[in-house]
Amino acid sequence: MDTPMQKKHEDAQKEGENLQNTKSLINQIQDLETAFQKDGLIKFTAAAKFQAAAAQGQDNVSGVIPPYMLEELAKRNPNVPGFQETLEKTILEPRFWPFPSKDYKGAREVYDAKGEESQPGEKARFEGDKATGNSEIDNAYDFTGQVRSFYKEVLGRNSIDGKGMKFISTVNYGENYENAFWNGKQMTYGKPSANSPFKTFVLLDVCGHEITHGVTEKESHLKYYGQAGALNESLSDIFGELIQQRANKTQAKDADWVVGDGIWKDGIKGRGLRDMLHPGTAYDDPKIGKDPQPAHMKDYIKTTRDKGGVHLNSGIPNRAFALFASSVGGYAWEEPGKIWYAARAQAGSNPSFAQFAYQTIEQAKKLGFEKDVDKLKKAWDEVGVKPSASETDTSTPVKSEEPRSQNGWTPMYNEQINTKKSKPAA
Ligand SMILES: [Zn+2]
């Protein structure tokens, strides 16, 4: 059954496919820029581009460095040219939506954009090709191989879409492009500039995180707002981390539970982007700010920014998973990973934390892990989440015009402009 929103989404998708050059988008941006300046409302920033993208029915891609972090980095590092630019460009990046694919057996294709903003770029290393000696190209190739083998061997899944979709990656994307993203079709990695606090974006758990967004999209159409969105982010963190733990044969008790370890240059006080076991402690440095993630429901961040705090409140379910995996012991991808994978498929498109927690318990029983249900309940209890089949997300503020779409597609609205003057959520 097609809702008007789904119809709009499909039309936008078609348009997005034809809109690679974003020409009409740029015209709209210019119109908006003029309007904003005339009204003297706000200085023209990413907000106008956000609006223009929204007017096109286009969603922004999901980058590994969230918008609030790029804003913070832009403020703190005026000598790094890339942050504001990356923020604006990530927002303009056309977002593609699930499309039918044939079975390419998850073949890998790595391209080199050579500092241009082109996708996919020049052919660099395809399935079966020898190593190139270029670490970004070879890592992108090897890491997607790890992601592919994780989904295939642990979860019996044939690539991202379950139908053997190719794993396409582009490295060295753009000049001063300080992010990595999944656009529905492929992975794209920028390259940090000389003064950037980032060392690289080509990291195994980053690759696993972004590609898992693709799996989540295909699997459950999980909404990208509020608690459902924070679960979407959390699932990407969890599976990105599990893929890395499996590649390194790390047991839960020995895992660091840090997402994006190795992303910061030496001298930056940070272990990574997020700490799943101890949310809010991943980084604290004048150049990058402080990790804002809450670890417990009592500190839940009520905001409409960051899609209702998707990269912020994900700390809460992340910690529940890490606590549960630590209490079960052994390899976290075996029992805990399978429970979370099954729960995602069964939790619907807009679960609250409570409903998702309920599903993990249901799936643990179904999968024959009855013996650990008490540990699971304890883990959720420790982060202040009470499992419930019916309790919806009442913690996230929702704009009245915020549509509750069934397909996970959340159009953009005025939040960036309205909250510009208020204190950033971070
Ligand atoms: Zn993400």
Short mmCIF file of C-alpha atoms and ligand atoms in Angstrom, two decimals:
data_model
loop_
_atom_site.label_atom_id
_atom_site.label_comp_id
_atom_site.label_asym_id
_atom_site.label_seq_id
_atom_site.Cartn_x
_atom_site.Cartn_y
_atom_site.Cartn_z
CA MET A 1 0.00 0.00 0.00
CA ASP A 2 1.47 3.30 -1.08
CA THR A 3 1.06 6.20 1.32
CA PRO A 4 1.38 9.71 -0.17
CA MET A 5 4.72 9.92 1.65
CA GLN A 6 5.96 6.74 0.01
CA LYS A 7 4.87 8.09 -3.34
CA LYS A 8 6.77 11.28 -2.63
CA HIS A 9 9.74 9.25 -1.56
CA GLU A 10 9.68 7.19 -4.76
CA ASP A 11 9.36 10.30 -6.91
CA ALA A 12 12.21 11.91 -5.01
CA GLN A 13 14.27 8.80 -5.53
CA LYS A 14 13.70 8.90 -9.28
CA GLU A 15 14.50 12.55 -9.29
CA GLY A 16 17.59 11.96 -7.19
CA GLU A 17 18.83 9.43 -9.71
CA ASN A 18 18.51 12.04 -12.46
CA LEU A 19 19.88 14.78 -10.33
CA GLN A 20 23.51 13.84 -10.11
CA ASN A 21 24.59 17.33 -11.05
CA THR A 22 22.19 18.91 -8.51
CA LYS A 23 21.69 21.79 -10.91
CA SER A 24 18.14 22.65 -10.03
CA LEU A 25 19.06 22.20 -6.40
CA ILE A 26 21.74 24.83 -6.74
CA ASN A 27 19.25 27.24 -8.33
CA GLN A 28 16.98 26.75 -5.35
CA ILE A 29 19.85 27.33 -2.98
CA GLN A 30 20.64 30.60 -4.69
CA ASP A 31 17.02 31.69 -4.41
CA LEU A 32 16.98 30.82 -0.75
CA GLU A 33 20.25 32.56 -0.14
CA THR A 34 18.89 35.75 -1.65
CA ALA A 35 15.70 35.46 0.38
CA PHE A 36 17.54 34.85 3.63
CA GLN A 37 19.90 37.74 3.07
CA LYS A 38 17.07 40.08 2.15
CA ASP A 39 15.19 39.21 5.32
CA GLY A 40 18.37 39.57 7.35
CA LEU A 41 17.20 36.50 9.24
CA ILE A 42 20.32 34.43 9.35
CA LYS A 43 23.68 34.33 7.77
CA PHE A 44 23.55 31.97 4.83
CA THR A 45 24.91 28.64 5.96
CA ALA A 46 24.19 25.00 5.53
CA ALA A 47 20.68 25.76 6.74
CA ALA A 48 19.63 27.14 3.37
CA LYS A 49 21.07 24.16 1.58
CA PHE A 50 19.25 21.92 3.99
CA GLN A 51 16.04 23.70 3.07
CA ALA A 52 16.73 23.43 -0.62
CA ALA A 53 17.49 19.75 -0.32
CA ALA A 54 14.26 19.34 1.62
CA ALA A 55 12.37 21.17 -1.09
CA GLN A 56 13.69 18.59 -3.53
CA GLY A 57 12.43 15.82 -1.30
CA GLN A 58 15.99 14.73 -0.89
CA ASP A 59 17.37 13.35 2.34
CA ASN A 60 20.96 13.88 3.32
CA VAL A 61 23.39 11.00 3.37
CA SER A 62 24.50 9.44 6.57
CA GLY A 63 28.06 10.46 7.23
CA VAL A 64 30.23 8.95 9.91
CA ILE A 65 30.97 12.41 11.31
CA PRO A 66 27.57 13.81 12.35
CA PRO A 67 26.61 17.43 11.52
CA TYR A 68 26.84 18.68 15.13
CA MET A 69 30.40 17.41 15.32
CA LEU A 70 31.39 19.07 12.05
CA GLU A 71 29.92 22.34 13.32
CA GLU A 72 31.90 22.01 16.52
CA LEU A 73 35.06 21.18 14.57
CA ALA A 74 34.53 24.15 12.25
CA LYS A 75 34.29 26.50 15.25
CA ARG A 76 37.33 25.10 16.97
CA ASN A 77 39.60 24.75 13.93
CA PRO A 78 39.39 27.88 11.80
CA ASN A 79 42.67 26.83 10.18
CA VAL A 80 41.11 23.68 8.73
CA PRO A 81 39.24 24.63 5.57
CA GLY A 82 37.18 21.49 5.27
CA PHE A 83 34.69 21.34 8.12
CA GLN A 84 32.02 23.87 7.12
CA GLU A 85 32.49 22.82 3.52
CA THR A 86 32.10 19.16 4.38
CA LEU A 87 28.98 19.90 6.39
CA GLU A 88 27.38 21.68 3.46
CA LYS A 89 28.51 19.15 0.91
CA THR A 90 27.41 16.13 2.93
CA ILE A 91 23.99 17.72 3.11
CA LEU A 92 23.90 18.21 -0.66
CA GLU A 93 25.02 14.67 -1.40
CA PRO A 94 22.20 12.92 -3.30
CA ARG A 95 20.74 10.10 -1.28
CA PHE A 96 19.75 6.96 -3.15
CA TRP A 97 17.17 4.52 -1.95
CA PRO A 98 16.82 0.77 -2.17
CA PHE A 99 16.79 -0.35 -5.76
CA PRO A 100 16.51 -3.83 -7.20
CA SER A 101 19.86 -5.45 -7.77
CA LYS A 102 21.05 -8.71 -9.24
CA ASP A 103 23.38 -11.19 -7.60
CA TYR A 104 26.89 -9.89 -8.09
CA LYS A 105 27.96 -12.17 -5.21
CA GLY A 106 28.85 -9.06 -3.26
CA ALA A 107 31.79 -8.34 -5.59
CA ARG A 108 34.04 -5.54 -4.41
CA GLU A 109 34.89 -2.52 -6.53
CA VAL A 110 37.20 0.15 -5.16
CA TYR A 111 37.63 3.43 -7.03
CA ASP A 112 39.99 6.34 -6.51
CA ALA A 113 38.43 9.81 -6.85
CA LYS A 114 41.94 11.33 -6.75
CA GLY A 115 40.81 14.38 -4.83
CA GLU A 116 37.91 15.12 -7.18
CA GLU A 117 34.29 15.07 -6.11
CA SER A 118 33.46 12.27 -8.48
CA GLN A 119 31.74 8.99 -7.80
CA PRO A 120 32.72 6.38 -8.32
CA GLY A 121 36.01 7.78 -9.76
CA GLU A 122 38.80 5.83 -11.44
CA LYS A 123 38.92 2.07 -11.17
CA ALA A 124 41.51 1.18 -8.50
CA ARG A 125 41.00 -2.41 -7.33
CA PHE A 126 38.22 -4.84 -8.23
CA GLU A 127 37.37 -8.27 -6.85
CA GLY A 128 40.32 -10.60 -7.24
CA ASP A 129 42.83 -7.88 -8.21
CA LYS A 130 46.22 -7.80 -6.51
CA ALA A 131 46.99 -5.30 -3.74
CA THR A 132 47.87 -1.86 -5.09
CA GLY A 133 50.25 -0.74 -2.32
CA ASN A 134 48.02 2.29 -1.67
CA SER A 135 46.77 1.79 1.89
CA GLU A 136 43.46 3.63 1.49
CA ILE A 137 42.55 1.57 -1.59
CA ASP A 138 43.74 -1.72 -0.11
CA ASN A 139 42.09 -1.07 3.25
CA ALA A 140 38.78 -0.18 1.61
CA TYR A 141 39.02 -3.44 -0.33
CA ASP A 142 39.99 -5.56 2.68
CA PHE A 143 37.48 -3.97 5.03
CA THR A 144 34.52 -4.48 2.70
CA GLY A 145 35.70 -8.09 2.46
CA GLN A 146 35.45 -8.35 6.25
CA VAL A 147 31.99 -6.78 6.21
CA ARG A 148 30.87 -9.16 3.47
CA SER A 149 32.20 -12.23 5.24
CA PHE A 150 30.64 -11.17 8.56
CA TYR A 151 27.17 -10.84 7.07
CA LYS A 152 27.54 -14.02 5.03
CA GLU A 153 29.16 -16.33 7.55
CA VAL A 154 27.65 -15.08 10.80
CA LEU A 155 24.20 -14.04 9.64
CA GLY A 156 23.76 -15.92 6.37
CA ARG A 157 23.17 -12.72 4.46
CA ASN A 158 24.20 -12.30 0.83
CA SER A 159 25.62 -8.76 0.81
CA ILE A 160 23.90 -5.53 1.84
CA ASP A 161 20.54 -6.16 0.23
CA GLY A 162 20.55 -9.92 0.82
CA LYS A 163 20.68 -10.30 -2.97
CA GLY A 164 24.39 -10.06 -3.69
CA MET A 165 24.60 -6.32 -4.31
CA LYS A 166 28.11 -5.09 -5.17
CA PHE A 167 30.25 -3.45 -2.52
CA ILE A 168 31.34 -0.23 -4.18
CA SER A 169 33.79 2.11 -2.46
CA THR A 170 35.40 5.40 -3.44
CA VAL A 171 38.50 6.65 -1.63
CA ASN A 172 40.27 10.05 -1.79
CA TYR A 173 36.97 11.78 -2.38
CA GLY A 174 37.15 15.55 -2.80
CA GLU A 175 39.53 18.11 -1.48
CA ASN A 176 39.22 18.77 2.25
CA TYR A 177 36.29 16.40 2.49
CA GLU A 178 36.30 15.52 6.19
CA ASN A 179 33.82 12.68 6.28
CA ALA A 180 32.89 9.24 5.03
CA PHE A 181 29.38 8.25 4.03
CA TRP A 182 27.07 5.63 2.62
CA ASN A 183 24.67 7.08 0.05
CA GLY A 184 22.47 4.05 -0.50
CA LYS A 185 24.61 2.86 -3.38
CA GLN A 186 28.19 2.99 -2.23
CA MET A 187 30.71 3.92 0.44
CA THR A 188 32.66 7.14 -0.03
CA TYR A 189 35.70 8.16 2.02
CA GLY A 190 37.14 11.68 2.13
CA LYS A 191 40.73 12.34 3.05
CA PRO A 192 41.59 14.51 6.07
CA SER A 193 43.53 17.69 5.32
CA ALA A 194 46.96 18.46 6.81
CA ASN A 195 45.63 20.43 9.81
CA SER A 196 42.65 18.21 10.47
CA PRO A 197 42.49 16.34 13.79
CA PHE A 198 41.34 13.31 11.78
CA LYS A 199 43.92 10.80 10.63
CA THR A 200 41.83 8.72 8.22
CA PHE A 201 38.24 7.67 7.59
CA VAL A 202 39.10 4.31 6.07
CA LEU A 203 38.64 2.22 9.21
CA LEU A 204 37.07 -1.20 9.56
CA ASP A 205 34.40 -0.23 12.07
CA VAL A 206 33.56 2.93 10.12
CA CYS A 207 33.14 0.82 6.98
CA GLY A 208 31.02 -1.69 8.95
CA HIS A 209 28.97 1.13 10.50
CA GLU A 210 28.10 2.77 7.19
CA ILE A 211 27.39 -0.43 5.29
CA THR A 212 25.18 -1.59 8.16
CA HIS A 213 23.02 1.49 7.48
CA GLY A 214 22.44 -0.10 4.08
CA VAL A 215 21.49 -3.42 5.67
CA THR A 216 19.16 -1.70 8.16
CA GLU A 217 17.49 0.20 5.33
CA LYS A 218 16.82 -2.99 3.39
CA GLU A 219 15.93 -5.03 6.42
CA SER A 220 13.60 -2.90 8.49
CA HIS A 221 13.24 0.57 6.95
CA LEU A 222 14.06 1.80 10.42
CA LYS A 223 13.10 5.40 10.78
CA TYR A 224 15.89 7.96 11.16
CA TYR A 225 14.46 10.16 13.90
CA GLY A 226 14.26 10.05 17.70
CA GLN A 227 14.64 6.71 19.47
CA ALA A 228 14.15 4.65 16.29
CA GLY A 229 16.89 6.75 14.68
CA ALA A 230 19.14 6.33 17.70
CA LEU A 231 18.57 2.55 17.42
CA ASN A 232 19.45 2.82 13.72
CA GLU A 233 22.74 4.51 14.69
CA SER A 234 23.30 2.08 17.53
CA LEU A 235 22.83 -0.93 15.25
CA SER A 236 25.46 0.52 12.91
CA ASP A 237 27.85 1.06 15.83
CA ILE A 238 27.16 -2.44 17.16
CA PHE A 239 27.65 -4.29 13.88
CA GLY A 240 30.62 -2.10 12.89
CA GLU A 241 32.21 -3.02 16.20
CA LEU A 242 31.27 -6.71 15.90
CA ILE A 243 32.77 -6.87 12.41
CA GLN A 244 36.00 -5.47 13.84
CA GLN A 245 35.97 -7.81 16.85
CA ARG A 246 35.47 -10.80 14.57
CA ALA A 247 38.25 -9.72 12.20
CA ASN A 248 40.61 -9.45 15.17
CA LYS A 249 39.17 -12.49 16.99
CA THR A 250 38.53 -10.33 20.05
CA GLN A 251 36.41 -11.69 22.90
CA ALA A 252 33.81 -9.41 24.49
CA LYS A 253 35.87 -9.12 27.69
CA ASP A 254 38.94 -7.90 25.76
CA ALA A 255 37.09 -5.53 23.42
CA ASP A 256 37.60 -1.76 23.71
CA TRP A 257 34.02 -1.05 22.48
CA VAL A 258 35.30 2.14 20.85
CA VAL A 259 33.78 3.14 17.52
CA GLY A 260 36.28 4.78 15.20
CA ASP A 261 39.42 3.91 17.15
CA GLY A 262 42.33 5.20 15.13
CA ILE A 263 40.35 8.09 13.63
CA TRP A 264 42.19 10.86 15.54
CA LYS A 265 45.73 12.01 14.87
CA ASP A 266 48.35 11.52 17.57
CA GLY A 267 48.14 14.24 20.20
CA ILE A 268 44.34 14.45 20.15
CA LYS A 269 42.81 13.35 23.44
CA GLY A 270 40.38 10.83 22.11
CA ARG A 271 40.06 7.09 21.73
CA GLY A 272 37.55 7.33 18.90
CA LEU A 273 34.12 8.77 18.02
CA ARG A 274 32.00 6.91 20.55
CA ASP A 275 32.55 4.53 23.44
CA MET A 276 29.82 1.90 23.58
CA LEU A 277 30.57 0.65 27.09
CA HIS A 278 31.21 4.13 28.53
CA PRO A 279 29.27 6.59 26.38
CA GLY A 280 30.37 10.20 26.83
CA THR A 281 34.05 9.37 27.38
CA ALA A 282 35.38 8.78 23.85
CA TYR A 283 37.06 12.17 23.44
CA ASP A 284 37.73 15.44 25.25
CA ASP A 285 40.09 17.87 23.56
CA PRO A 286 40.05 21.62 22.88
CA LYS A 287 40.38 20.90 19.15
CA ILE A 288 37.36 18.61 18.96
CA GLY A 289 35.18 19.27 22.00
CA LYS A 290 33.84 16.66 24.39
CA ASP A 291 31.92 13.48 23.65
CA PRO A 292 28.27 14.43 24.40
CA GLN A 293 26.71 10.95 24.52
CA PRO A 294 24.48 9.96 27.45
CA ALA A 295 24.88 6.51 29.02
CA HIS A 296 21.51 6.32 30.81
CA MET A 297 17.87 7.27 30.18
CA LYS A 298 18.00 9.84 32.99
CA ASP A 299 20.42 11.83 30.78
CA TYR A 300 18.43 11.33 27.55
CA ILE A 301 19.00 14.38 25.32
CA LYS A 302 15.68 15.91 24.28
CA THR A 303 16.39 17.71 21.06
CA THR A 304 15.16 18.07 17.50
CA ARG A 305 18.71 18.60 16.29
CA ASP A 306 20.67 15.69 14.87
CA LYS A 307 17.32 14.16 13.82
CA GLY A 308 16.20 14.07 17.40
CA GLY A 309 19.60 13.12 18.78
CA VAL A 310 20.26 9.99 16.72
CA HIS A 311 24.04 10.16 17.20
CA LEU A 312 23.66 11.25 20.82
CA ASN A 313 21.08 8.99 22.47
CA SER A 314 22.46 5.96 20.62
CA GLY A 315 24.87 5.80 23.56
CA ILE A 316 22.07 4.32 25.68
CA PRO A 317 21.28 1.20 23.57
CA ASN A 318 25.00 0.92 22.73
CA ARG A 319 25.80 0.54 26.41
CA ALA A 320 22.97 -1.99 26.90
CA PHE A 321 24.48 -4.13 24.14
CA ALA A 322 28.06 -3.83 25.44
CA LEU A 323 26.94 -4.67 28.99
CA PHE A 324 24.96 -7.68 27.82
CA ALA A 325 27.78 -8.95 25.59
CA SER A 326 30.28 -8.51 28.42
CA SER A 327 28.07 -10.45 30.85
CA VAL A 328 27.51 -13.30 28.36
CA GLY A 329 31.23 -13.46 27.50
CA GLY A 330 32.83 -15.20 24.54
CA TYR A 331 32.49 -13.71 21.07
CA ALA A 332 29.92 -10.91 21.05
CA TRP A 333 28.87 -11.52 17.43
CA GLU A 334 27.67 -15.02 18.22
CA GLU A 335 24.81 -14.75 20.71
CA PRO A 336 24.34 -11.00 21.35
CA GLY A 337 24.87 -10.10 17.66
CA LYS A 338 22.31 -12.66 16.51
CA ILE A 339 19.75 -11.47 19.06
CA TRP A 340 20.13 -7.83 17.97
CA TYR A 341 20.01 -8.78 14.28
CA ALA A 342 16.75 -10.69 14.79
CA ALA A 343 15.30 -7.93 16.99
CA ARG A 344 15.92 -5.34 14.28
CA ALA A 345 13.98 -7.41 11.77
CA GLN A 346 11.05 -7.81 14.16
CA ALA A 347 10.90 -4.42 15.86
CA GLY A 348 9.10 -2.59 13.03
CA SER A 349 10.08 0.73 11.54
CA ASN A 350 9.57 3.02 14.50
CA PRO A 351 10.39 1.24 17.75
CA SER A 352 11.09 3.04 21.00
CA PHE A 353 14.02 1.89 23.13
CA ALA A 354 11.49 0.06 25.35
CA GLN A 355 9.95 -1.75 22.39
CA PHE A 356 13.32 -2.68 20.96
CA ALA A 357 14.44 -3.99 24.35
CA TYR A 358 11.26 -6.07 24.50
CA GLN A 359 12.09 -7.51 21.07
CA THR A 360 15.62 -8.48 22.14
CA ILE A 361 14.08 -10.54 24.97
CA GLU A 362 11.54 -12.15 22.64
CA GLN A 363 14.23 -13.00 20.09
CA ALA A 364 16.64 -14.31 22.73
CA LYS A 365 13.94 -16.82 23.75
CA LYS A 366 13.16 -17.75 20.13
CA LEU A 367 16.82 -18.29 19.31
CA GLY A 368 17.27 -20.61 22.28
CA PHE A 369 19.20 -18.23 24.53
CA GLU A 370 16.63 -18.42 27.34
CA LYS A 371 19.43 -18.92 29.88
CA ASP A 372 20.68 -15.36 29.29
CA VAL A 373 17.37 -13.51 29.39
CA ASP A 374 18.04 -12.33 32.94
CA LYS A 375 21.38 -10.89 31.86
CA LEU A 376 19.62 -9.14 29.00
CA LYS A 377 17.00 -7.63 31.32
CA LYS A 378 19.76 -6.52 33.68
CA ALA A 379 21.67 -4.79 30.85
CA TRP A 380 18.58 -2.80 29.80
CA ASP A 381 17.82 -2.04 33.43
CA GLU A 382 21.33 -0.63 33.93
CA VAL A 383 20.72 1.99 31.23
CA GLY A 384 17.23 2.81 32.55
CA VAL A 385 15.21 1.17 29.76
CA LYS A 386 12.13 -0.83 30.79
CA PRO A 387 11.30 -3.39 28.09
CA SER A 388 7.73 -2.95 26.87
CA ALA A 389 5.75 -4.09 23.84
CA SER A 390 3.61 -0.98 23.78
CA GLU A 391 5.49 1.98 25.21
CA THR A 392 6.29 4.35 22.35
CA ASP A 393 8.93 7.09 22.19
CA THR A 394 7.56 9.96 24.24
CA SER A 395 10.95 11.45 25.15
CA THR A 396 11.94 12.94 21.80
CA PRO A 397 10.35 16.27 20.94
CA VAL A 398 8.49 15.96 17.66
CA LYS A 399 7.68 18.83 15.37
CA SER A 400 4.01 19.00 14.50
CA GLU A 401 4.85 18.81 10.80
CA GLU A 402 7.12 15.84 11.38
CA PRO A 403 5.62 13.05 9.27
CA ARG A 404 5.59 9.55 10.66
CA SER A 405 6.46 7.73 7.47
CA GLN A 406 6.41 3.97 7.32
CA ASN A 407 9.44 3.58 5.10
CA GLY A 408 12.07 5.18 7.26
CA TRP A 409 12.31 8.23 5.10
CA THR A 410 12.20 11.43 7.09
CA PRO A 411 12.13 14.60 5.07
CA MET A 412 14.00 17.58 6.39
CA TYR A 413 12.37 20.60 7.89
CA ASN A 414 13.25 23.86 9.56
CA GLU A 415 15.09 22.48 12.55
CA GLN A 416 18.48 23.73 11.47
CA ILE A 417 17.22 27.27 11.08
CA ASN A 418 15.03 27.32 14.16
CA THR A 419 17.72 26.01 16.44
CA LYS A 420 20.53 28.07 14.96
CA LYS A 421 20.34 30.62 17.73
CA SER A 422 19.90 28.19 20.57
CA LYS A 423 22.67 26.24 22.22
CA PRO A 424 23.90 23.28 20.18
CA ALA A 425 22.80 19.92 21.58
CA ALA A 426 26.44 18.90 21.87
ZN ZN B 1 25.58 6.29 11.23
#
